[in-house]
């Protein structure tokens, strides 16, 4: 008699478990359908917003950046694609491709002067100058102003092509607000020490072995190794006329000296 009761209780528990599982699955599917419907509604409203604000998105860099952030929260990347609805609505499908290719050309053209290291600010300045003098580009891009955010986005969109261009947003990892973003266009992997040398020169455009030893606590040998890599790549120039004595050199980054970059 007791055995029969035990079997019956087990069956009831199994039935209850299946009922809970079925109900849970039903609720999950309902929630998923609801979320999907919401996302479709968001997308529809976003498309309508893009139609109405097309001119402002194209002409106003700040508004374009805010629009991109809004789209990112919804998992939509409207400005990076050449195809589909967004390219037709916004008319900027080729915009990022164009400035990406132009940025690469600038990096290659200036490599003999800066060793393949150029500040993002200087790259943008040269890019704007090229685009402002090219009437066909101005008509194709509908007069869109280029911002640093646009160039960053363009370079990142070309990364899958293996173009060798790398953006360094914080050389030392210090998260400093005063750091210049740099673009590297040579096939070399810079170590954390190499990037620390770059970071030390951010404000003045140069550094030396004494600075690296005193500020970073490095040995002379470590400082020489770090600067040696940059020197061989042509990213830094040696100034031996410092007036501090024999062997007291300064290492200048031409990419950080605006006067040199603008010549």
Coordinates of C-alpha atoms in Angstrom, one line a residue:
X1 CA 0.0 0.0 0.0
X2 CA 2.8 2.4 1.0
X3 CA 4.7 1.6 -2.2
X4 CA 1.7 2.6 -4.3
X5 CA 1.4 5.9 -2.5
X6 CA 5.1 6.6 -3.1
X7 CA 4.8 5.9 -6.9
X8 CA 1.8 8.1 -7.1
X9 CA 3.6 11.0 -5.4
X10 CA 6.5 10.6 -7.7
X11 CA 4.2 10.8 -10.8
X12 CA 2.6 13.9 -9.4
X13 CA 6.0 15.6 -8.9
X14 CA 7.0 14.7 -12.4
X15 CA 3.8 16.1 -13.8
X16 CA 4.2 19.3 -11.8
X17 CA 7.8 19.6 -13.0
X18 CA 6.7 19.2 -16.6
X19 CA 3.9 21.8 -16.1
X20 CA 6.4 24.3 -14.7
X21 CA 8.8 23.7 -17.5
X22 CA 6.1 24.1 -20.1
X23 CA 4.9 27.3 -18.5
X24 CA 8.5 28.6 -18.3
X25 CA 9.0 27.9 -22.0
X26 CA 5.7 29.6 -22.8
X27 CA 6.7 32.7 -20.8
X28 CA 10.2 32.8 -22.4
X29 CA 8.7 32.6 -25.9
X30 CA 6.2 35.3 -25.0
X31 CA 8.9 37.6 -23.6
X32 CA 11.1 37.0 -26.7
X33 CA 8.3 37.8 -29.0
X34 CA 7.5 41.0 -27.0
X35 CA 11.2 42.1 -27.1
X36 CA 11.4 41.3 -30.8
X37 CA 8.3 43.4 -31.5
X38 CA 9.8 46.3 -29.4
X39 CA 13.1 46.2 -31.3
X40 CA 11.2 46.3 -34.6
X41 CA 9.2 49.2 -33.3
X42 CA 12.4 51.0 -32.2
X43 CA 14.0 50.3 -35.6
X44 CA 10.9 51.7 -37.5
X45 CA 11.0 54.9 -35.4
X46 CA 14.7 55.2 -35.9
X47 CA 14.4 54.9 -39.6
X48 CA 11.7 57.6 -39.6
X49 CA 13.9 59.8 -37.4
X50 CA 16.8 59.2 -39.9
X51 CA 14.6 60.3 -42.8
X52 CA 13.6 63.5 -41.1
X53 CA 17.1 64.3 -39.8
X54 CA 19.1 63.1 -42.8
X55 CA 20.6 66.5 -43.6
X56 CA 21.6 67.2 -39.9
X57 CA 23.2 63.7 -39.6
X58 CA 25.3 64.4 -42.8
X59 CA 26.2 68.0 -42.0
X60 CA 26.6 68.1 -38.2
X61 CA 29.5 66.0 -36.8
X62 CA 28.4 66.2 -33.2
X63 CA 24.8 65.2 -34.1
X64 CA 26.2 62.3 -36.2
X65 CA 28.2 61.1 -33.3
X66 CA 25.2 61.2 -31.0
X67 CA 23.1 59.4 -33.6
X68 CA 25.7 56.6 -33.8
X69 CA 25.7 56.2 -30.0
X70 CA 21.9 55.9 -30.1
X71 CA 22.1 53.2 -32.8
X72 CA 24.8 51.3 -31.0
X73 CA 22.5 50.9 -28.0
X74 CA 20.0 49.2 -30.3
X75 CA 22.6 47.0 -32.0
X76 CA 22.3 48.9 -35.3
X77 CA 25.4 50.1 -37.3
X78 CA 23.9 52.4 -39.9
X79 CA 26.9 54.4 -41.0
X80 CA 29.4 51.7 -41.6
X81 CA 27.6 49.9 -44.4
X82 CA 27.6 50.5 -48.1
X83 CA 24.5 48.5 -48.7
X84 CA 20.9 48.3 -47.7
X85 CA 18.3 50.7 -46.2
X86 CA 20.6 52.8 -44.1
X87 CA 23.0 53.6 -46.9
X88 CA 20.1 54.7 -49.1
X89 CA 18.5 56.8 -46.4
X90 CA 21.6 58.6 -45.1
X91 CA 23.7 58.7 -48.3
X92 CA 26.9 58.0 -46.4
X93 CA 27.6 54.4 -47.4
X94 CA 30.9 55.3 -49.1
X95 CA 31.9 58.1 -46.6
X96 CA 33.8 55.9 -44.2
X97 CA 35.3 53.8 -46.9
X98 CA 36.6 57.0 -48.6
X99 CA 38.2 58.6 -45.5
X100 CA 39.6 55.2 -44.6
X101 CA 41.5 54.9 -47.9
X102 CA 42.5 58.5 -47.8
X103 CA 43.8 58.1 -44.3
X104 CA 45.9 55.2 -45.4
X105 CA 47.4 57.2 -48.3
X106 CA 48.3 60.0 -45.9
X107 CA 50.0 57.6 -43.5
X108 CA 52.0 56.1 -46.4
X109 CA 52.9 59.4 -47.9
X110 CA 54.2 60.8 -44.6
X111 CA 56.0 57.7 -43.4
X112 CA 59.4 58.9 -44.6
X113 CA 59.0 61.9 -42.3
X114 CA 57.5 60.4 -39.2
X115 CA 58.5 56.8 -39.4
X116 CA 54.9 55.6 -39.7
X117 CA 53.7 57.3 -36.6
X118 CA 51.2 60.2 -36.9
X119 CA 48.9 61.8 -34.4
X120 CA 45.2 61.4 -35.1
X121 CA 44.8 65.2 -34.9
X122 CA 47.4 65.8 -37.6
X123 CA 45.9 63.0 -39.8
X124 CA 42.5 64.7 -39.5
X125 CA 44.0 68.1 -40.4
X126 CA 45.6 66.7 -43.6
X127 CA 42.5 64.7 -44.4
X128 CA 40.3 67.8 -44.2
X129 CA 42.7 69.7 -46.4
X130 CA 42.7 67.0 -49.1
X131 CA 38.9 66.8 -49.0
X132 CA 38.3 70.5 -49.1
X133 CA 40.4 70.8 -52.3
X134 CA 38.7 68.0 -54.1
X135 CA 35.3 69.0 -55.5
X136 CA 34.2 65.5 -56.5
X137 CA 34.7 64.3 -52.9
X138 CA 32.8 67.2 -51.5
X139 CA 29.8 66.5 -53.8
X140 CA 29.9 62.7 -53.2
X141 CA 30.1 63.1 -49.4
X142 CA 27.5 65.9 -49.4
X143 CA 30.0 68.3 -47.7
X144 CA 30.3 66.1 -44.6
X145 CA 32.8 67.4 -42.1
X146 CA 35.4 64.9 -40.9
X147 CA 35.9 64.4 -37.2
X148 CA 38.4 62.3 -35.3
X149 CA 35.6 59.9 -34.4
X150 CA 34.9 59.5 -38.1
X151 CA 38.5 58.7 -38.9
X152 CA 38.7 56.2 -36.0
X153 CA 35.5 54.5 -37.2
X154 CA 36.8 54.4 -40.8
X155 CA 40.2 52.9 -39.8
X156 CA 38.5 50.2 -37.6
X157 CA 36.1 49.3 -40.5
X158 CA 39.2 48.6 -42.6
X159 CA 40.9 46.4 -40.0
X160 CA 39.6 43.1 -41.5
X161 CA 41.4 43.9 -44.8
X162 CA 44.8 43.7 -42.9
X163 CA 45.9 47.1 -44.0
X164 CA 48.6 47.3 -41.2
X165 CA 47.1 50.5 -39.7
X166 CA 46.7 50.5 -36.0
X167 CA 45.2 53.1 -33.7
X168 CA 46.8 53.7 -30.3
X169 CA 44.3 55.6 -28.1
X170 CA 46.3 55.5 -24.9
X171 CA 50.0 54.6 -25.3
X172 CA 50.8 53.9 -21.7
X173 CA 47.4 52.6 -20.5
X174 CA 47.3 55.5 -18.0
X175 CA 43.8 56.7 -19.1
X176 CA 45.1 60.2 -19.2
X177 CA 42.9 62.9 -20.7
X178 CA 45.9 64.7 -22.2
X179 CA 47.1 61.7 -24.3
X180 CA 47.4 62.3 -28.1
X181 CA 45.8 59.4 -30.1
X182 CA 48.3 58.0 -32.5
X183 CA 48.0 56.1 -35.8
X184 CA 50.8 53.5 -36.5
X185 CA 51.3 52.5 -40.2
X186 CA 54.3 50.2 -40.0
X187 CA 54.2 46.4 -39.6
X188 CA 55.8 46.4 -36.1
X189 CA 54.3 45.4 -32.8
X190 CA 55.3 48.0 -30.2
X191 CA 55.9 46.8 -26.7
X192 CA 54.6 48.4 -23.5
X193 CA 58.0 50.0 -23.1
X194 CA 58.0 51.5 -26.6
X195 CA 54.5 52.9 -25.9
X196 CA 55.8 54.3 -22.5
X197 CA 58.5 56.2 -24.4
X198 CA 55.8 57.7 -26.6
X199 CA 53.7 58.6 -23.6
X200 CA 56.7 60.4 -22.0
X201 CA 57.1 62.6 -25.0
X202 CA 53.4 63.5 -25.4
X203 CA 53.7 67.0 -24.0
X204 CA 57.1 68.2 -25.2
X205 CA 57.6 66.1 -28.4
X206 CA 60.8 64.6 -27.1
X207 CA 62.4 62.5 -24.4
X208 CA 65.8 61.2 -23.4
X209 CA 67.4 58.3 -21.5
X210 CA 67.7 60.5 -18.4
X211 CA 64.0 61.2 -18.3
X212 CA 63.1 57.6 -18.8
X213 CA 65.4 56.5 -16.0
X214 CA 64.2 59.1 -13.6
X215 CA 60.5 59.1 -14.4
X216 CA 59.9 55.4 -15.0
X217 CA 62.6 54.0 -12.8
X218 CA 64.2 52.1 -15.7
X219 CA 67.8 51.1 -16.0
X220 CA 69.9 52.7 -18.8
X221 CA 69.9 49.4 -20.7
X222 CA 66.1 49.2 -20.7
X223 CA 65.7 52.8 -21.8
X224 CA 68.2 52.1 -24.7
X225 CA 66.4 49.0 -25.8
X226 CA 63.0 50.8 -25.9
X227 CA 64.3 53.8 -27.8
X228 CA 66.4 51.6 -30.0
X229 CA 63.4 50.0 -31.6
X230 CA 61.7 53.3 -32.3
X231 CA 65.0 54.7 -33.7
X232 CA 65.4 51.7 -36.1
X233 CA 61.8 52.2 -37.3
X234 CA 62.4 55.9 -37.9
X235 CA 59.7 57.0 -35.4
X236 CA 62.2 59.1 -33.5
X237 CA 65.0 61.4 -34.5
X238 CA 68.2 61.9 -32.5
X239 CA 69.3 65.4 -31.4
X240 CA 72.9 65.1 -30.3
X241 CA 73.4 68.9 -29.9
X242 CA 71.6 69.2 -26.5
X243 CA 74.4 71.0 -24.7
X244 CA 74.3 68.5 -21.9
X245 CA 77.5 66.8 -22.7
X246 CA 78.8 63.9 -24.8
X247 CA 76.3 61.1 -25.2
X248 CA 73.4 63.1 -23.8
X249 CA 70.9 62.8 -26.7
X250 CA 67.3 63.8 -27.0
X251 CA 64.9 61.7 -29.0
X252 CA 62.3 63.7 -30.9
X253 CA 59.0 62.3 -32.3
X254 CA 58.3 64.3 -35.5
X255 CA 54.7 63.1 -35.3
X256 CA 54.3 65.0 -32.1
X257 CA 55.8 68.3 -33.3
X258 CA 53.1 70.1 -35.1
X259 CA 55.4 72.6 -36.9
X260 CA 57.2 69.7 -38.6
X261 CA 54.0 67.9 -39.5
X262 CA 52.5 71.0 -41.1
X263 CA 55.4 71.7 -43.4

